[in-house]
Short mmCIF file of C-alpha atoms in Angstrom, two decimals:
data_model
loop_
_atom_site.label_atom_id
_atom_site.label_comp_id
_atom_site.label_asym_id
_atom_site.label_seq_id
_atom_site.Cartn_x
_atom_site.Cartn_y
_atom_site.Cartn_z
CA ASN A 261 2.45 -89.51 93.38
CA ALA A 262 -0.49 -88.69 95.65
CA GLY A 263 -2.38 -91.74 94.60
CA VAL A 264 -5.92 -91.85 94.97
CA THR A 265 -7.30 -88.68 96.84
CA GLN A 266 -10.91 -88.42 98.30
CA THR A 267 -12.84 -85.50 99.44
CA PRO A 268 -14.66 -84.77 101.90
CA LYS A 269 -13.27 -87.01 104.87
CA PHE A 270 -16.46 -86.54 106.52
CA ARG A 271 -19.73 -85.22 106.04
CA ILE A 272 -23.13 -85.28 107.71
CA LEU A 273 -25.98 -84.89 105.40
CA LYS A 274 -29.96 -84.48 106.35
CA ILE A 275 -32.48 -86.94 104.86
CA GLY A 276 -33.33 -85.85 101.29
CA GLN A 277 -29.93 -83.62 100.76
CA SER A 278 -27.67 -84.62 97.69
CA MET A 279 -23.75 -84.11 97.58
CA THR A 280 -20.82 -85.37 95.16
CA LEU A 281 -18.19 -87.52 96.69
CA GLN A 282 -14.87 -86.35 95.00
CA CYS A 283 -12.17 -88.98 93.82
CA THR A 284 -8.92 -88.45 91.85
CA GLN A 285 -6.24 -90.72 90.92
CA ASP A 286 -2.79 -89.53 89.50
CA MET A 287 -1.53 -92.99 88.48
CA ASN A 288 -3.04 -93.02 84.83
CA HIS A 289 -4.92 -96.04 85.87
CA ASN A 290 -7.73 -97.00 83.60
CA TYR A 291 -10.27 -98.56 86.24
CA MET A 292 -11.65 -96.85 88.71
CA TYR A 293 -14.39 -97.98 91.47
CA TRP A 294 -16.62 -97.02 94.06
CA TYR A 295 -17.22 -99.28 97.21
CA ARG A 296 -19.06 -98.61 100.26
CA GLN A 297 -18.30 -100.33 103.72
CA ASP A 298 -20.73 -100.91 106.25
CA PRO A 299 -19.34 -101.47 109.95
CA GLY A 300 -18.04 -105.15 110.35
CA MET A 301 -18.84 -105.57 106.69
CA GLY A 302 -16.82 -106.50 103.59
CA LEU A 303 -16.81 -103.49 100.73
CA LYS A 304 -19.59 -103.66 98.27
CA LEU A 305 -19.05 -102.42 94.67
CA ILE A 306 -21.36 -99.74 94.03
CA TYR A 307 -20.22 -98.41 90.39
CA TYR A 308 -17.20 -98.96 88.23
CA SER A 309 -15.51 -97.59 85.25
CA VAL A 310 -13.25 -99.04 82.90
CA GLY A 311 -12.02 -95.75 80.98
CA ALA A 312 -13.28 -92.26 80.62
CA GLY A 313 -16.72 -92.06 79.32
CA ILE A 314 -17.65 -95.64 80.48
CA THR A 315 -19.17 -96.39 83.52
CA ASP A 316 -21.11 -99.50 84.76
CA LYS A 317 -23.14 -100.80 87.69
CA GLY A 318 -21.87 -102.78 90.55
CA GLU A 319 -23.70 -104.66 93.17
CA VAL A 320 -25.42 -101.98 95.13
CA PRO A 321 -25.86 -98.99 92.49
CA ASN A 322 -29.32 -97.71 93.88
CA GLY A 323 -29.44 -94.21 95.00
CA TYR A 324 -25.92 -93.42 93.65
CA ASN A 325 -24.87 -91.94 90.11
CA VAL A 326 -21.45 -91.61 88.66
CA SER A 327 -19.72 -89.89 85.64
CA ARG A 328 -16.10 -90.41 84.13
CA SER A 329 -15.46 -87.30 81.75
CA THR A 330 -11.66 -87.66 82.47
CA THR A 331 -9.09 -90.33 83.37
CA GLU A 332 -8.28 -88.84 86.66
CA ASP A 333 -11.78 -88.24 88.09
CA PHE A 334 -14.57 -90.24 89.23
CA PRO A 335 -17.18 -88.66 91.37
CA LEU A 336 -20.06 -90.36 92.98
CA ARG A 337 -23.26 -88.63 93.34
CA LEU A 338 -25.86 -89.15 96.21
CA GLU A 339 -29.10 -87.80 95.20
CA LEU A 340 -31.98 -87.63 98.03
CA ALA A 341 -29.70 -89.04 100.79
CA ALA A 342 -30.93 -91.80 103.01
CA PRO A 343 -30.07 -93.35 106.49
CA SER A 344 -29.43 -96.53 104.83
CA GLN A 345 -26.49 -94.76 102.72
CA THR A 346 -24.77 -93.80 106.13
CA SER A 347 -21.32 -95.53 105.39
CA VAL A 348 -17.82 -95.18 104.59
CA TYR A 349 -17.17 -94.85 100.88
CA PHE A 350 -14.12 -95.95 99.44
CA CYS A 351 -12.75 -94.97 95.83
CA ALA A 352 -10.27 -97.13 94.10
CA SER A 353 -8.17 -97.16 91.00
CA SER A 354 -6.10 -99.92 89.13
CA TYR A 355 -4.59 -100.46 86.07
CA SER A 356 -5.67 -103.47 83.98
CA GLY A 357 -4.31 -104.46 80.50
CA GLU A 358 -3.20 -107.30 78.62
CA GLY A 359 -1.02 -108.58 81.68
CA GLY A 360 -4.14 -109.01 83.66
CA TYR A 361 -5.80 -107.16 86.45
CA GLY A 362 -3.58 -105.00 88.41
CA GLU A 363 -3.60 -104.28 92.43
CA GLN A 364 -6.23 -102.17 93.25
CA PHE A 365 -4.98 -98.78 95.24
CA PHE A 366 -7.78 -97.01 97.51
CA GLY A 367 -8.27 -93.90 98.81
CA PRO A 368 -8.52 -92.92 102.30
CA GLY A 369 -12.33 -92.89 102.46
CA THR A 370 -15.05 -90.65 103.15
CA ARG A 371 -17.34 -91.22 106.17
CA LEU A 372 -20.86 -90.36 105.36
CA THR A 373 -23.52 -90.11 107.95
CA VAL A 374 -27.33 -89.36 107.01
CA LEU A 375 -29.63 -88.10 109.71
CA ARG B 254 -24.36 -120.04 100.05
CA LYS B 255 -22.09 -116.35 100.01
CA GLU B 256 -19.78 -115.90 97.40
CA VAL B 257 -16.80 -115.45 99.93
CA GLU B 258 -16.86 -116.23 103.47
CA GLN B 259 -14.30 -115.52 106.24
CA ASP B 260 -14.45 -116.45 110.04
CA PRO B 261 -14.83 -112.93 111.42
CA GLY B 262 -12.92 -113.82 114.27
CA PRO B 263 -11.50 -112.23 116.45
CA PHE B 264 -8.35 -114.33 116.49
CA ASN B 265 -6.41 -113.32 119.76
CA VAL B 266 -3.03 -114.74 119.73
CA PRO B 267 0.30 -113.80 121.59
CA GLU B 268 3.28 -112.08 120.00
CA GLY B 269 5.59 -114.57 118.22
CA ALA B 270 2.56 -117.43 117.55
CA THR B 271 1.76 -118.36 114.09
CA VAL B 272 -1.70 -117.98 113.01
CA ALA B 273 -3.97 -118.82 109.92
CA PHE B 274 -7.08 -118.20 108.34
CA ASN B 275 -9.15 -119.29 105.36
CA CYS B 276 -11.69 -117.62 102.93
CA THR B 277 -13.77 -119.89 100.98
CA TYR B 278 -15.44 -119.16 97.74
CA SER B 279 -18.16 -120.54 95.86
CA ASN B 280 -17.31 -119.30 92.26
CA SER B 281 -15.18 -121.60 90.40
CA ALA B 282 -14.68 -119.25 87.60
CA SER B 283 -12.74 -116.82 90.07
CA GLN B 284 -9.51 -115.80 88.43
CA SER B 285 -7.56 -113.84 90.74
CA PHE B 286 -7.22 -113.82 94.53
CA PHE B 287 -5.71 -111.33 97.22
CA TRP B 288 -5.31 -110.68 100.63
CA TYR B 289 -5.70 -107.11 102.06
CA ARG B 290 -5.09 -105.78 105.49
CA GLN B 291 -7.06 -102.95 106.91
CA ASP B 292 -6.26 -101.15 109.89
CA CYS B 293 -9.24 -99.71 111.89
CA ARG B 294 -10.86 -96.71 110.21
CA LYS B 295 -8.27 -96.77 107.25
CA GLU B 296 -8.55 -98.11 103.80
CA PRO B 297 -7.67 -101.48 102.58
CA LYS B 298 -4.05 -102.13 101.22
CA LEU B 299 -2.83 -104.90 99.27
CA LEU B 300 -1.14 -107.54 101.45
CA MET B 301 -0.47 -109.91 98.73
CA SER B 302 -1.72 -111.63 95.73
CA VAL B 303 -2.36 -115.40 95.77
CA TYR B 304 -0.72 -117.30 93.15
CA SER B 305 -1.68 -120.74 92.12
CA SER B 306 1.41 -122.28 93.31
CA GLY B 307 1.37 -120.27 96.46
CA ASN B 308 3.62 -117.65 97.63
CA GLU B 309 5.29 -116.23 100.25
CA ASP B 310 6.47 -112.67 101.32
CA GLY B 311 8.55 -112.73 104.38
CA ARG B 312 6.48 -113.88 107.30
CA PHE B 313 3.33 -114.23 105.22
CA THR B 314 2.51 -117.28 103.15
CA ALA B 315 -0.58 -117.34 101.04
CA GLN B 316 -2.13 -120.53 99.32
CA LEU B 317 -4.85 -121.50 96.85
CA ASN B 318 -6.62 -124.68 96.65
CA ARG B 319 -8.76 -124.55 93.89
CA ALA B 320 -10.22 -127.96 94.22
CA SER B 321 -11.64 -127.08 97.83
CA GLN B 322 -12.31 -123.48 96.87
CA TYR B 323 -10.41 -121.32 99.39
CA ILE B 324 -7.29 -119.45 99.82
CA SER B 325 -5.30 -119.43 103.03
CA LEU B 326 -3.08 -116.63 104.97
CA LEU B 327 -0.48 -117.82 107.37
CA ILE B 328 1.44 -115.43 109.51
CA ARG B 329 4.74 -116.67 111.29
CA ASP B 330 6.13 -114.96 114.41
CA SER B 331 3.52 -112.53 114.86
CA LYS B 332 4.07 -108.85 115.67
CA LEU B 333 1.99 -106.58 117.83
CA SER B 334 1.91 -104.51 114.29
CA ASP B 335 -0.04 -107.23 112.79
CA SER B 336 -3.11 -106.46 114.58
CA ALA B 337 -5.72 -105.58 111.78
CA THR B 338 -8.55 -107.01 109.75
CA TYR B 339 -7.51 -109.39 106.97
CA LEU B 340 -9.86 -109.06 103.89
CA CYS B 341 -9.83 -111.56 101.16
CA ALA B 342 -10.90 -110.58 97.63
CA LEU B 343 -11.60 -112.74 94.50
CA ARG B 344 -11.88 -111.36 91.06
CA SER B 345 -13.69 -113.29 88.23
CA SER B 346 -13.85 -110.75 85.40
CA ALA B 347 -13.19 -106.79 85.13
CA SER B 348 -16.16 -105.76 87.21
CA LYS B 349 -16.81 -108.73 89.39
CA ILE B 350 -14.56 -108.31 92.33
CA ILE B 351 -15.94 -109.78 95.70
CA PHE B 352 -14.76 -108.99 99.09
CA GLY B 353 -14.94 -110.74 102.21
CA SER B 354 -16.05 -109.32 105.60
CA GLY B 355 -12.51 -109.75 107.02
CA THR B 356 -11.26 -111.50 109.58
CA ARG B 357 -9.90 -109.55 112.88
CA LEU B 358 -6.61 -110.38 114.32
CA SER B 359 -5.42 -109.16 117.64
CA ILE B 360 -1.72 -110.07 118.89
CA ARG B 361 -1.42 -109.59 122.31
CA PRO B 362 2.01 -109.00 124.02
#
């Protein structure tokens, strides 16, 4: 299993540009998440999904959009990039069922700089 | 009051020492508690879940104190490789997952 993979690893955007951060998991997890982590800070939840076709906002959703057309993929779209979106973005997945909430597995992250 | 608070550190201790740090939380409805380890410029990785009765995994011991609303992590016989940032996390629902800002630990030879 590759686990959770993210592309690209690094990206520099100009203000106003758009991009999609890709996230794929091969563990058949039903839950997927997008977090951002600013330097010296904890993780903040941007969006999450409890299954294909179902997404919902987290703590800091403004400026982002997501979709979940398959169990495996959960792309994050940035429209009109702003310097405040400079951060490290982590995708995570977990299995949650009758036994409770499972461990979250994280991807390696995408380092985004907006200039 | 923040939902989750951690002492940012850094904790700088000699190899072989015992070190402990706490994470306080404000939401009494929190159901699940975790400690994650994050190395510099890497993703967080689960270190251990924290159970109500406390649990141990080798040199690591985690405790939950619901009355005082904190969890703790104790590391015994610390190794150089334990140097990292330790994040606490708590979950109160499917979507409500809150991470602390992390405590930096540095082990010196």
